[in-house]
Coordinates of C-alpha atoms (C1' of nucleotides) in Angstrom, one line a residue:
Chain I
M1 CA -10.5 27.4 23.9
R2 CA -7.9 26.2 21.5
G3 CA -5.3 23.5 21.5
E4 CA -4.9 19.8 22.0
Y5 CA -6.2 17.8 24.9
Q6 CA -4.1 15.3 26.8
T7 CA -6.1 12.1 27.0
R8 CA -5.6 8.7 28.5
Q9 CA -5.5 7.2 25.0
K10 CA -2.9 9.6 23.6
R11 CA -0.7 9.2 26.7
E12 CA -0.8 5.4 26.6
M13 CA -0.2 5.2 22.8
T14 CA 2.7 7.6 23.1
R15 CA 4.2 5.7 25.9
F16 CA 3.7 2.4 24.1
L17 CA 5.3 3.6 20.9
A18 CA 8.2 5.2 22.6
G19 CA 8.9 1.8 24.2
H20 CA 8.9 0.1 20.8
A21 CA 10.6 2.7 18.6
M22 CA 12.1 0.3 16.2
Q23 CA 8.9 -1.5 15.4
C24 CA 6.4 -0.5 12.7
F25 CA 2.8 -0.9 13.5
T26 CA -0.4 -0.8 11.6
P27 CA -3.2 1.0 13.5
E28 CA -4.8 -2.4 14.1
E29 CA -1.6 -3.9 15.4
L30 CA -1.0 -1.1 17.7
A31 CA -4.4 -1.4 19.2
R32 CA -4.1 -5.1 19.5
A33 CA -0.6 -5.0 21.1
M34 CA -1.8 -2.5 23.6
E35 CA -4.8 -4.6 24.4
A36 CA -2.5 -7.4 25.2
E37 CA -1.1 -5.2 27.9
G38 CA -4.5 -4.4 29.2
V39 CA -5.0 -1.0 27.6
R40 CA -7.9 -0.6 25.3
V41 CA -8.0 1.9 22.5
G42 CA -10.5 2.2 19.7
R43 CA -9.4 1.4 16.2
T44 CA -10.5 4.8 14.9
T45 CA -8.6 6.5 17.6
A46 CA -5.4 4.6 16.7
Y47 CA -5.8 5.6 13.0
R48 CA -6.4 9.2 13.9
F49 CA -3.5 9.3 16.4
L50 CA -1.0 7.8 14.1
E51 CA -1.9 10.2 11.3
S52 CA -1.6 13.1 13.7
L53 CA 1.9 12.0 14.7
C54 CA 2.9 12.1 11.1
R55 CA 1.5 15.6 10.7
Q56 CA 3.6 16.6 13.7
Q57 CA 6.6 14.8 12.2
T58 CA 7.0 12.5 15.2
A59 CA 6.3 9.4 13.2
R60 CA 6.6 8.3 9.7
R61 CA 4.3 6.2 7.5
Y62 CA 5.1 3.9 4.7
Q63 CA 3.1 1.3 2.8
D64 CA 4.3 -2.2 3.3
A65 CA 4.4 -4.9 0.6
R66 CA 0.8 -5.9 1.3
G67 CA -0.4 -2.4 1.0
L68 CA -1.0 -1.7 4.7
S69 CA 0.0 1.6 6.2
R70 CA 2.7 1.1 8.8
Y71 CA 3.9 3.7 11.2
Q72 CA 7.1 4.1 13.1
Y73 CA 7.5 6.5 16.0
H74 CA 10.7 8.4 16.1
G75 CA 9.9 11.2 18.5
G76 CA 10.8 13.9 16.1
D77 CA 14.5 13.4 16.4
A78 CA 15.2 12.9 12.9
D79 CA 17.1 14.7 10.4
C80 CA 15.8 12.1 8.2
D81 CA 17.0 13.6 5.0
R82 CA 20.5 12.5 5.9
H83 CA 20.0 8.8 6.4
F84 CA 18.4 5.7 4.9
H85 CA 15.5 3.9 6.2
V86 CA 15.9 0.2 5.9
V87 CA 13.2 -2.2 6.9
C88 CA 13.7 -5.9 7.6
A89 CA 11.3 -8.0 5.5
R90 CA 11.5 -10.7 8.1
C91 CA 11.0 -9.1 11.5
G92 CA 9.5 -5.9 10.3
N93 CA 11.8 -3.6 12.3
M94 CA 12.9 -0.4 10.7
F95 CA 16.4 1.0 11.2
H96 CA 18.0 4.3 10.4
V97 CA 21.2 3.9 8.7
D98 CA 23.1 7.0 9.3
C99 CA 26.0 7.3 7.0
A100 CA 27.6 9.5 4.5
M101 CA 26.6 7.4 1.6
A102 CA 23.0 8.6 1.9
G103 CA 24.0 12.1 1.0
Q104 CA 26.4 10.9 -1.7
L105 CA 23.7 8.8 -3.2
A106 CA 21.2 11.6 -3.3
E107 CA 23.7 13.9 -4.9
H108 CA 24.7 11.3 -7.4
L109 CA 21.2 10.6 -8.4
Y110 CA 20.5 14.3 -8.9
A111 CA 23.7 15.1 -10.7
E112 CA 23.9 12.1 -13.0
H113 CA 20.4 11.0 -13.3
G114 CA 18.3 14.1 -12.7
F115 CA 16.3 12.5 -10.0
R116 CA 15.7 14.2 -6.7
V117 CA 15.3 11.5 -4.0
D118 CA 13.3 12.2 -0.9
A119 CA 15.1 10.1 1.7
R120 CA 12.2 10.5 4.1
K121 CA 9.8 8.7 1.8
S122 CA 12.2 6.0 0.7
V123 CA 12.5 2.7 2.2
L124 CA 15.1 0.0 1.4
V125 CA 13.9 -3.5 2.0
G126 CA 16.1 -6.4 3.0
M127 CA 17.1 -8.4 6.0
C128 CA 18.7 -7.2 9.2
R129 CA 21.7 -8.7 10.9
D130 CA 19.8 -10.6 13.5
C131 CA 17.4 -12.2 11.1
Q132 CA 20.2 -13.3 8.8
K133 CA 21.8 -15.2 11.7
G134 CA 19.0 -16.8 13.3
G135 CA 16.1 -18.9 12.7
G136 CA 14.6 -15.6 13.5
E137 CA 11.7 -15.3 15.8
R138 CA 9.0 -12.7 16.0
G139 CA 5.7 -12.6 14.3
D140 CA 4.0 -14.3 17.3
D141 CA 0.7 -13.1 16.2
G142 CA 1.6 -11.4 13.1
T143 CA 2.4 -8.2 14.9
S144 CA 4.7 -5.9 13.1
R145 CA 5.6 -7.9 10.1
C146 CA 6.1 -6.4 6.8
D147 CA 7.3 -9.2 4.6
G148 CA 6.0 -10.1 1.3
D149 CA 6.8 -10.0 -2.3
V150 CA 7.1 -7.2 -4.6
Chain Q
M1 CA -4.7 -30.5 -21.2
R2 CA -2.3 -28.3 -19.4
G3 CA -1.0 -24.8 -20.1
E4 CA -2.1 -21.3 -20.6
Y5 CA -4.4 -20.0 -23.2
Q6 CA -3.7 -17.1 -25.4
T7 CA -6.7 -14.8 -25.3
R8 CA -7.6 -11.5 -26.8
Q9 CA -7.4 -9.8 -23.4
K10 CA -3.9 -11.1 -22.6
R11 CA -2.7 -10.2 -26.0
E12 CA -4.0 -6.7 -25.8
M13 CA -2.8 -6.1 -22.3
T14 CA 0.6 -7.3 -23.1
R15 CA 0.8 -5.2 -26.2
F16 CA -0.4 -2.1 -24.3
L17 CA 2.0 -2.6 -21.4
A18 CA 4.9 -3.2 -23.7
G19 CA 4.2 0.1 -25.3
H20 CA 4.2 1.9 -22.0
A21 CA 7.1 0.2 -20.2
M22 CA 8.0 3.2 -18.1
Q23 CA 4.6 3.7 -16.6
C24 CA 3.2 2.1 -13.6
F25 CA -0.5 1.2 -13.7
T26 CA -3.0 0.2 -11.2
P27 CA -5.3 -2.5 -12.6
E28 CA -8.1 0.1 -12.8
E29 CA -5.9 2.5 -14.7
L30 CA -4.8 -0.1 -17.1
A31 CA -8.3 -1.1 -17.9
R32 CA -9.3 2.6 -18.2
A33 CA -6.4 3.5 -20.4
M34 CA -7.1 0.6 -22.7
E35 CA -10.8 1.5 -22.9
A36 CA -9.7 5.0 -24.1
E37 CA -8.1 3.1 -27.0
G38 CA -11.2 1.2 -27.6
V39 CA -10.2 -2.1 -26.0
R40 CA -12.4 -3.3 -23.2
V41 CA -11.0 -5.5 -20.4
G42 CA -12.8 -6.5 -17.2
R43 CA -11.4 -5.2 -14.0
T44 CA -11.1 -8.6 -12.5
T45 CA -9.1 -9.8 -15.5
A46 CA -6.7 -6.9 -15.2
Y47 CA -6.1 -7.7 -11.6
R48 CA -5.5 -11.3 -12.4
F49 CA -3.3 -10.6 -15.4
L50 CA -1.0 -8.2 -13.6
E51 CA -0.6 -10.6 -10.7
S52 CA 0.3 -13.4 -13.1
L53 CA 2.9 -11.2 -14.8
C54 CA 4.5 -10.7 -11.4
R55 CA 4.6 -14.4 -10.8
Q56 CA 6.3 -14.9 -14.2
Q57 CA 8.7 -12.1 -13.3
T58 CA 7.8 -10.0 -16.3
A59 CA 6.3 -7.2 -14.2
R60 CA 6.9 -5.8 -10.7
R61 CA 4.5 -4.5 -8.2
Y62 CA 4.9 -1.8 -5.6
Q63 CA 2.6 0.0 -3.3
D64 CA 2.3 3.7 -4.0
A65 CA 2.0 6.4 -1.3
R66 CA -1.8 6.0 -1.3
G67 CA -1.6 2.3 -0.8
L68 CA -2.6 1.4 -4.3
S69 CA -0.9 -1.5 -6.1
R70 CA 1.0 -0.3 -9.1
Y71 CA 2.5 -2.6 -11.7
Q72 CA 5.3 -1.9 -14.1
Y73 CA 5.9 -4.2 -17.1
H74 CA 9.6 -4.9 -17.8
G75 CA 9.3 -8.0 -20.0
G76 CA 11.6 -10.0 -17.8
D77 CA 14.8 -8.2 -18.9
A78 CA 15.9 -7.2 -15.6
D79 CA 18.8 -8.0 -13.7
C80 CA 17.1 -6.0 -11.0
D81 CA 19.6 -6.7 -8.3
R82 CA 22.1 -4.4 -10.0
H83 CA 20.1 -1.2 -10.1
F84 CA 17.8 1.1 -8.2
H85 CA 14.2 1.5 -8.7
V86 CA 13.2 5.1 -8.3
V87 CA 9.6 6.2 -8.5
C88 CA 8.4 9.7 -9.0
A89 CA 5.9 10.7 -6.4
R90 CA 4.3 13.1 -8.8
C91 CA 3.8 11.3 -12.0
G92 CA 4.0 7.8 -10.7
N93 CA 6.5 6.5 -13.3
M94 CA 9.2 4.2 -12.2
F95 CA 12.8 4.4 -13.5
H96 CA 15.6 2.0 -13.4
V97 CA 18.8 3.8 -12.4
D98 CA 21.5 1.5 -13.6
C99 CA 24.7 2.6 -12.0
A100 CA 27.7 1.4 -10.1
M101 CA 26.4 3.0 -6.9
A102 CA 23.7 0.5 -6.5
G103 CA 26.2 -2.3 -6.0
Q104 CA 28.4 -0.1 -3.9
L105 CA 25.6 0.8 -1.6
A106 CA 24.5 -2.7 -1.1
E107 CA 28.0 -3.7 -0.3
H108 CA 28.5 -0.9 2.1
L109 CA 25.2 -1.5 3.9
Y110 CA 26.2 -5.1 4.4
A111 CA 29.8 -4.6 5.3
E112 CA 29.3 -1.6 7.6
H113 CA 25.8 -2.0 8.9
G114 CA 25.1 -5.7 8.6
F115 CA 22.0 -5.1 6.5
R116 CA 21.4 -7.1 3.4
V117 CA 19.4 -5.0 0.9
D118 CA 17.1 -6.6 -1.6
A119 CA 17.2 -4.1 -4.5
R120 CA 14.3 -5.7 -6.2
K121 CA 12.0 -4.9 -3.3
S122 CA 13.4 -1.5 -2.6
V123 CA 12.0 1.7 -4.0
L124 CA 13.4 5.2 -3.7
V125 CA 10.9 7.9 -3.9
G126 CA 11.4 11.4 -5.1
M127 CA 10.8 13.5 -8.2
C128 CA 11.9 12.9 -11.7
R129 CA 13.5 15.4 -14.0
D130 CA 10.4 16.3 -15.9
C131 CA 8.2 16.8 -12.9
Q132 CA 10.8 19.1 -11.3
K133 CA 10.4 21.3 -14.3
G134 CA 6.7 21.3 -13.8
G135 CA 6.2 19.4 -17.0
G136 CA 4.9 16.2 -15.6
E137 CA 1.3 15.7 -14.6
R138 CA -1.0 13.1 -13.4
G139 CA -4.3 13.0 -15.2
D140 CA -7.5 12.9 -13.3
D141 CA -7.7 9.3 -14.2
G142 CA -4.3 8.8 -12.5
T143 CA -2.6 7.8 -15.7
S144 CA 1.0 8.7 -15.7
R145 CA 2.4 10.9 -18.3
C146 CA 6.0 11.9 -17.7
D147 CA 8.2 10.0 -20.1
G148 CA 11.6 11.3 -19.4
D149 CA 14.7 9.3 -19.5
V150 CA 16.7 9.1 -16.4
Chain Y
dT1 C1' -19.0 25.2 30.4
dT2 C1' -16.6 24.8 26.0
dG3 C1' -15.1 22.3 22.4
dC4 C1' -11.8 18.6 21.4
dG5 C1' -11.4 13.5 21.6
dT6 C1' -13.4 9.0 21.4
dG7 C1' -15.4 5.1 19.4
dC8 C1' -19.4 2.8 17.2
dA9 C1' -21.5 2.3 12.9
dA10 C1' -21.7 3.2 8.2
dA11 C1' -19.7 4.7 4.0
dG12 C1' -15.8 4.5 0.6
dG13 C1' -12.5 2.4 -2.0
dT14 C1' -9.4 -1.4 -3.4
dT15 C1' -8.6 -6.2 -4.0
dT16 C1' -10.2 -11.1 -3.8
dT17 C1' -13.4 -14.8 -4.5
dG18 C1' -17.5 -17.6 -6.3
dC19 C1' -19.6 -19.0 -10.1
dA20 C1' -21.9 -19.3 -14.6
dT21 C1' -20.6 -18.4 -19.1
dG22 C1' -17.4 -18.0 -23.1
dG23 C1' -13.4 -19.1 -25.8
dC24 C1' -8.9 -21.5 -26.9
dA25 C1' -6.6 -25.6 -28.2
Chain H
dT1 C1' -14.7 -31.7 -26.2
dG2 C1' -11.9 -30.5 -22.1
dC3 C1' -10.1 -26.8 -19.6
dC4 C1' -8.8 -22.4 -18.8
dA5 C1' -10.2 -17.5 -18.9
dT6 C1' -13.4 -13.9 -18.3
dG7 C1' -16.3 -10.8 -15.9
dC8 C1' -20.3 -9.9 -13.0
dA9 C1' -21.6 -9.7 -8.4
dA10 C1' -20.6 -10.3 -3.8
dA11 C1' -17.4 -10.8 -0.1
dA12 C1' -13.4 -9.4 2.3
dC13 C1' -10.4 -5.8 3.7
dC14 C1' -8.4 -1.4 5.0
dT15 C1' -9.4 3.3 5.9
dT16 C1' -12.2 7.4 6.4
dT17 C1' -16.3 9.9 7.9
dG18 C1' -20.6 11.1 10.6
dC19 C1' -22.3 11.6 14.9
dA20 C1' -23.6 11.3 19.7
dC21 C1' -21.5 11.2 23.9
dG22 C1' -17.5 11.7 27.2
dC23 C1' -13.9 14.2 29.2
dA24 C1' -9.9 17.7 29.6
dA25 C1' -9.1 22.3 30.5

DNA sequence: TTGCGTGCAAAGGTTTTGCATGGCA
DNA sequence: TGCCATGCAAAACCTTTGCACGCAA
């Protein structure tokens, strides 16, 4: 028999990630956050699952400032060549900024500087609107943070 | 007595990095590359030295796609708020793309999307001119060799 | 029943830390 | 002579791999 099996773990992880589409998790954080909701998943399974999502193009991975692998679920929507990925250094959320400037920038860098940007792999770091305003919250237990220096 | 000491290792590493300003080294790569020139430096020392350069703002660190810490020496020149950092996924070199679009982009993201980008922490990933031609190559030691201008 | 999925334990690889020794000022 | 720097070894981490067992189809 061929094909993938539908398991409790996969179902739960998918459900959880879909409900936190903005957040970027390390495998450890994902497992821990789910545990807090009473769902246990092995660390190894979390690693393997997140990697498989990337292979299926339903999540993306990037390395945060501390060198950890963070994954964001996006359900395969994305036409991610056409927009920026910006991540807030404070709250750790990742946003897709869908605007014409992404394409313009890519073209400009290629035409004028000879560099071909891969927007899917590129992440701009900064601070989101909410975090600029507020004392900012989040980071209760360190979940989904990707701050740090570069 | 207070202050830093000037040592053989620091002198040699500084000299070496200054001569390879475009390239991004892991501490391991730096030590290995210098060994190839007959200068031995302990791995621990390379780690500590590169980190200290970052603290002094004469180098910058980023995490490559494999999660390794790479460092690029820039001698403290940089006004790095005003330009992009683009890194070639193939050869690992980092280029500064100094152009008006960097500022425009930052302004646009802030004005239209409420996101304040920190250009110093942001890295665009793609492929440089030389590597597109097939010229660039990463040696088995991981040392970068693709010294094109951007 | 078949074979993919899971998770523990161990291995691999990178980075940090402890500590005795060496070298600069 | 005082400290700081160095580098080995070990610890601390994150991630991957091996393997026996469990479970979906």
